[in-house]
CSV table of C-alpha atoms in Angstrom, one decimal:
chain,number,residue,atom,x,y,z
A,1,MET,CA,42.3,-63.7,-26.5
A,2,LYS,CA,46.0,-63.9,-25.9
A,3,SER,CA,47.7,-60.5,-25.3
A,4,PRO,CA,50.8,-59.6,-27.2
A,5,ASN,CA,54.2,-59.9,-25.6
A,6,LEU,CA,55.5,-56.3,-25.3
A,7,LYS,CA,59.2,-55.6,-25.2
A,8,GLY,CA,60.9,-52.3,-25.3
A,9,GLU,CA,59.7,-49.2,-27.1
A,10,ILE,CA,57.0,-49.7,-29.8
A,11,MET,CA,56.5,-47.4,-32.8
A,12,PHE,CA,54.0,-49.6,-34.5
A,13,GLY,CA,51.2,-51.6,-32.8
A,14,PRO,CA,50.7,-55.3,-33.2
A,15,ILE,CA,48.3,-56.9,-35.6
A,16,MET,CA,44.7,-56.8,-34.3
A,17,ARG,CA,41.9,-58.4,-36.4
A,18,PHE,CA,38.1,-58.0,-36.0
A,19,LYS,CA,34.9,-57.8,-38.0
A,20,VAL,CA,32.8,-54.7,-38.7
A,21,GLY,CA,29.6,-56.0,-40.2
A,22,ASP,CA,30.6,-58.0,-43.2
A,23,LEU,CA,34.0,-56.4,-43.4
A,24,PHE,CA,37.2,-58.0,-42.0
A,25,ILE,CA,39.4,-55.3,-40.6
A,26,GLU,CA,43.1,-55.6,-39.7
A,27,MET,CA,45.0,-53.0,-37.7
A,28,ALA,CA,48.6,-53.7,-38.4
A,29,PRO,CA,52.0,-52.0,-38.8
A,30,ILE,CA,52.4,-49.8,-41.9
A,31,LYS,CA,55.2,-50.5,-44.4
A,32,ARG,CA,57.1,-47.9,-46.3
A,33,GLU,CA,55.8,-49.3,-49.6
A,34,ASP,CA,52.3,-48.7,-48.3
A,35,MET,CA,52.8,-44.9,-48.6
A,36,PRO,CA,51.4,-44.5,-52.2
A,37,SER,CA,48.1,-45.9,-50.9
A,38,PHE,CA,47.6,-42.7,-48.9
A,39,ILE,CA,47.3,-40.6,-52.1
A,40,GLU,CA,46.2,-43.1,-54.7
A,41,SER,CA,42.7,-42.3,-56.1
A,42,GLY,CA,42.9,-38.9,-54.4
A,43,GLY,CA,43.0,-40.1,-50.8
A,44,MET,CA,44.8,-37.6,-48.6
A,45,GLN,CA,44.7,-35.1,-51.6
A,46,LYS,CA,40.9,-34.9,-51.5
A,47,PHE,CA,39.5,-31.8,-49.9
A,48,GLU,CA,36.6,-33.7,-48.3
A,49,VAL,CA,39.1,-36.0,-46.6
A,50,THR,CA,41.5,-33.4,-45.2
A,51,LYS,CA,39.2,-30.4,-44.5
A,52,TYR,CA,38.8,-31.3,-40.8
A,53,LEU,CA,42.4,-32.3,-40.2
A,54,GLY,CA,43.6,-28.7,-39.7
A,55,ARG,CA,45.5,-28.6,-43.0
A,56,ALA,CA,44.8,-26.6,-46.1
A,57,ILE,CA,47.3,-28.2,-48.4
A,58,ALA,CA,47.4,-31.6,-50.1
A,59,PRO,CA,50.4,-33.9,-49.4
A,60,VAL,CA,52.5,-35.5,-52.1
A,61,LEU,CA,54.2,-38.9,-52.0
A,62,GLU,CA,57.4,-37.5,-50.6
A,63,ASP,CA,55.5,-36.0,-47.6
A,64,GLU,CA,54.0,-39.5,-46.9
A,65,TYR,CA,57.5,-41.0,-46.9
A,66,GLU,CA,58.7,-38.3,-44.6
A,67,TRP,CA,55.7,-38.9,-42.2
A,68,PHE,CA,56.5,-42.7,-42.2
A,69,ASP,CA,60.2,-42.1,-41.4
A,70,LYS,CA,59.2,-39.7,-38.6
A,71,CYS,CA,56.6,-42.2,-37.2
A,72,ARG,CA,59.0,-45.1,-37.3
A,73,GLY,CA,61.6,-43.3,-35.3
A,74,ASP,CA,59.2,-41.8,-32.7
A,75,ALA,CA,59.2,-43.9,-29.4
A,76,THR,CA,56.3,-41.8,-28.1
A,77,THR,CA,53.9,-43.0,-30.8
A,78,VAL,CA,52.1,-46.3,-31.5
A,79,CYS,CA,50.6,-46.4,-35.0
A,80,TRP,CA,48.6,-48.9,-37.0
A,81,GLY,CA,47.4,-49.0,-40.6
A,82,ILE,CA,43.8,-49.8,-41.0
A,83,HIS,CA,43.2,-52.5,-43.6
A,84,VAL,CA,40.2,-54.2,-45.2
A,85,VAL,CA,41.0,-57.9,-45.8
A,86,SER,CA,39.3,-59.7,-48.6
A,87,ASP,CA,40.4,-63.0,-50.3
A,88,GLU,CA,43.7,-62.8,-48.5
A,89,LYS,CA,44.3,-59.3,-50.0
A,90,ARG,CA,44.8,-56.3,-47.7
A,91,LYS,CA,43.7,-52.8,-48.7
A,92,LEU,CA,45.0,-49.9,-46.7
A,93,ILE,CA,42.2,-47.5,-46.0
A,94,GLY,CA,43.5,-45.4,-43.1
A,95,ASN,CA,45.5,-45.2,-40.0
A,96,THR,CA,45.0,-44.8,-36.2
A,97,SER,CA,47.5,-44.0,-33.5
A,98,LEU,CA,48.4,-43.1,-29.9
A,99,ASN,CA,50.6,-40.0,-30.0
A,100,GLY,CA,52.8,-38.2,-27.5
A,101,ILE,CA,52.8,-41.0,-25.0
A,102,ASN,CA,53.8,-39.4,-21.7
A,103,ARG,CA,54.6,-41.5,-18.6
A,104,GLU,CA,55.2,-38.7,-16.1
A,105,VAL,CA,52.8,-38.6,-13.2
A,106,MET,CA,49.7,-40.3,-14.8
A,107,PRO,CA,50.5,-41.8,-18.2
A,108,TYR,CA,48.5,-40.4,-21.1
A,109,ALA,CA,48.5,-40.1,-24.8
A,110,THR,CA,46.5,-38.4,-27.6
A,111,SER,CA,44.6,-40.5,-30.1
A,112,GLY,CA,43.9,-40.0,-33.8
A,113,CYS,CA,42.1,-41.9,-36.5
A,114,LEU,CA,41.7,-41.3,-40.2
A,115,ILE,CA,39.9,-43.2,-42.9
A,116,PHE,CA,41.2,-41.7,-46.2
A,117,ASP,CA,39.2,-44.0,-48.5
A,118,GLN,CA,35.7,-42.4,-48.6
A,119,ASN,CA,34.2,-45.7,-49.8
A,120,TYR,CA,34.5,-46.9,-46.2
A,121,TRP,CA,33.0,-43.9,-44.5
A,122,GLY,CA,29.8,-44.4,-42.4
A,123,LYS,CA,30.4,-48.2,-41.8
A,124,GLY,CA,31.4,-48.0,-38.2
A,125,ILE,CA,35.1,-48.8,-38.9
A,126,ALA,CA,36.5,-45.8,-36.9
A,127,LYS,CA,34.3,-46.7,-33.9
A,128,HIS,CA,35.7,-50.2,-33.8
A,129,CYS,CA,39.2,-49.0,-34.3
A,130,HIS,CA,38.7,-46.7,-31.4
A,131,ARG,CA,37.7,-49.7,-29.3
A,132,ALA,CA,40.7,-51.7,-30.3
A,133,ARG,CA,43.2,-48.8,-29.8
A,134,THR,CA,41.6,-47.9,-26.4
A,135,TRP,CA,41.9,-51.5,-25.2
A,136,TYR,CA,45.6,-51.6,-26.2
A,137,GLY,CA,46.4,-48.2,-24.6
A,138,PHE,CA,44.6,-49.0,-21.3
A,139,THR,CA,45.4,-52.7,-20.9
A,140,GLN,CA,48.8,-53.0,-22.6
A,141,LEU,CA,50.5,-49.6,-22.2
A,142,GLY,CA,49.0,-48.8,-18.8
A,143,LEU,CA,47.7,-45.4,-19.9
A,144,VAL,CA,45.4,-43.7,-17.4
A,145,GLN,CA,44.0,-41.1,-19.8
A,146,ILE,CA,43.6,-40.8,-23.6
A,147,ARG,CA,42.9,-37.4,-25.1
A,148,SER,CA,41.5,-36.5,-28.5
A,149,ALA,CA,39.8,-33.6,-30.3
A,150,ALA,CA,37.3,-33.0,-33.2
A,151,TYR,CA,36.1,-30.0,-35.1
A,152,ASP,CA,32.5,-28.9,-34.5
A,153,LEU,CA,31.3,-29.9,-37.9
A,154,ASN,CA,33.0,-33.3,-37.8
A,155,ILE,CA,30.0,-35.0,-36.3
A,156,GLY,CA,31.1,-38.5,-37.3
A,157,SER,CA,34.3,-38.2,-35.4
A,158,GLN,CA,32.5,-36.8,-32.4
A,159,LYS,CA,30.0,-39.7,-32.3
A,160,ALA,CA,32.7,-42.3,-32.7
A,161,LEU,CA,34.8,-40.9,-29.8
A,162,GLU,CA,31.8,-40.5,-27.5
A,163,SER,CA,30.6,-44.1,-28.3
A,164,VAL,CA,33.7,-45.5,-26.5
A,165,GLY,CA,33.6,-43.2,-23.5
A,166,TYR,CA,35.3,-40.0,-24.5
A,167,VAL,CA,33.9,-37.0,-22.7
A,168,PRO,CA,34.0,-33.3,-23.9
A,169,VAL,CA,36.5,-31.5,-21.7
A,170,PHE,CA,36.6,-28.0,-23.2
A,171,HIS,CA,35.7,-26.1,-26.4
A,172,GLU,CA,37.9,-23.7,-28.3
A,173,ARG,CA,36.1,-21.1,-30.5
A,174,ASN,CA,37.5,-20.2,-33.9
A,175,PHE,CA,40.1,-22.9,-33.8
A,176,GLY,CA,40.0,-23.5,-37.6
A,177,PHE,CA,38.8,-21.9,-40.8
A,178,VAL,CA,36.7,-24.1,-43.2
A,179,ASP,CA,34.3,-23.3,-46.0
A,180,GLY,CA,34.6,-19.6,-45.4
A,181,ARG,CA,33.9,-19.5,-41.7
A,182,TYR,CA,35.6,-20.0,-38.4
A,183,ILE,CA,34.8,-23.2,-36.6
A,184,GLY,CA,35.5,-24.4,-33.1
A,185,MET,CA,37.2,-27.6,-31.8
A,186,THR,CA,36.1,-29.7,-28.8
A,187,SER,CA,38.8,-31.5,-26.8
A,188,TYR,CA,37.9,-34.9,-25.3
A,189,ASN,CA,39.3,-37.4,-22.8
A,190,VAL,CA,38.5,-41.0,-21.8
A,191,ILE,CA,39.7,-42.4,-18.5
A,192,ASN,CA,40.9,-45.9,-18.0
A,193,PRO,CA,37.9,-47.8,-16.6
A,194,LEU,CA,40.0,-50.5,-14.9
A,195,LYS,CA,39.5,-50.2,-11.1
A,196,ASP,CA,43.0,-49.2,-10.0
A,197,GLN,CA,43.5,-46.6,-12.8
A,198,TRP,CA,40.0,-45.2,-12.4
A,199,ARG,CA,40.6,-44.7,-8.6
A,200,MET,CA,44.0,-43.2,-9.3
A,201,TRP,CA,42.5,-40.6,-11.6
A,202,TRP,CA,39.7,-39.5,-9.3
A,203,HIS,CA,41.5,-40.2,-5.9
A,204,GLY,CA,38.3,-39.5,-3.9
A,205,ASP,CA,37.1,-36.4,-5.7
A,206,PRO,CA,33.4,-36.3,-6.7
A,207,ILE,CA,32.9,-37.9,-10.1
A,208,PRO,CA,30.9,-35.7,-12.6
A,209,PRO,CA,27.8,-37.5,-13.9
A,210,GLU,CA,29.0,-37.5,-17.5
A,211,TYR,CA,31.9,-39.6,-16.5
A,212,ASP,CA,29.7,-42.1,-14.8
A,213,SER,CA,28.0,-42.6,-18.1
A,214,ALA,CA,31.3,-42.6,-20.0
A,215,LEU,CA,32.6,-45.3,-17.6
A,216,LYS,CA,30.0,-47.8,-18.8
A,217,LYS,CA,30.9,-47.0,-22.4
A,218,ALA,CA,34.6,-47.5,-21.8
A,219,LYS,CA,34.1,-50.8,-20.0
A,220,SER,CA,31.9,-51.9,-22.9
A,221,ALA,CA,34.6,-51.0,-25.3
A,222,LEU,CA,37.2,-53.0,-23.5
A,223,ARG,CA,34.8,-55.9,-23.1
A,224,TRP,CA,34.1,-55.8,-26.9
A,225,ALA,CA,37.8,-55.9,-27.6
A,226,GLU,CA,38.4,-58.9,-25.3
A,227,GLU,CA,35.6,-60.8,-27.0
A,228,ASN,CA,36.2,-59.9,-30.6
A,229,ILE,CA,39.9,-59.1,-31.3
A,230,SER,CA,42.2,-61.8,-32.6
A,231,PHE,CA,46.0,-61.3,-33.0
A,232,GLY,CA,48.1,-62.1,-36.0
């Protein structure tokens, strides 16, 4: 696998292609004309899609254009559209990103992933996008830590994060209100498993056992990316 040539600040990540089962997935920059895809056939306007995103309202097309313009001009964000490729046609089904990239002290960012097309839920796509995004953040951006979070009832997101080495850091009670009740949110982080960054993070402190287990998962995620991702 040949790594991309990175120059300057990046708001959209480079094309990364891989297979998930029988599906061909492409993580690639989003175009402004892609914005209608976010709300076509319901999409981001469906309650089941947005209920665990911390938002109680449905966006309209103008909101998606506004989000795109904001993302395109944000030098602290790297964003990809998630596409299913079939017969040379690309269908946008979601997006994933590294947000709030901070290079002070130990570089870190916060990750996010959304599949708005419910036809592609439960197929392992988010898990593999986490792997690709984690590889990029750790090996190309030099991040030491990536953070994320998931609501208590969003079991799928929790499992996808933990599968690539994210560890629960703390839990906030009553963080959101869904289906008539208050629910909590768990914050996670994954530490760069590369030797220098791993040592930098712990700098001689005792390593909690849950991070020893997470180290193996993070290394496995990077290894999978090295072996399975191709670049456009």
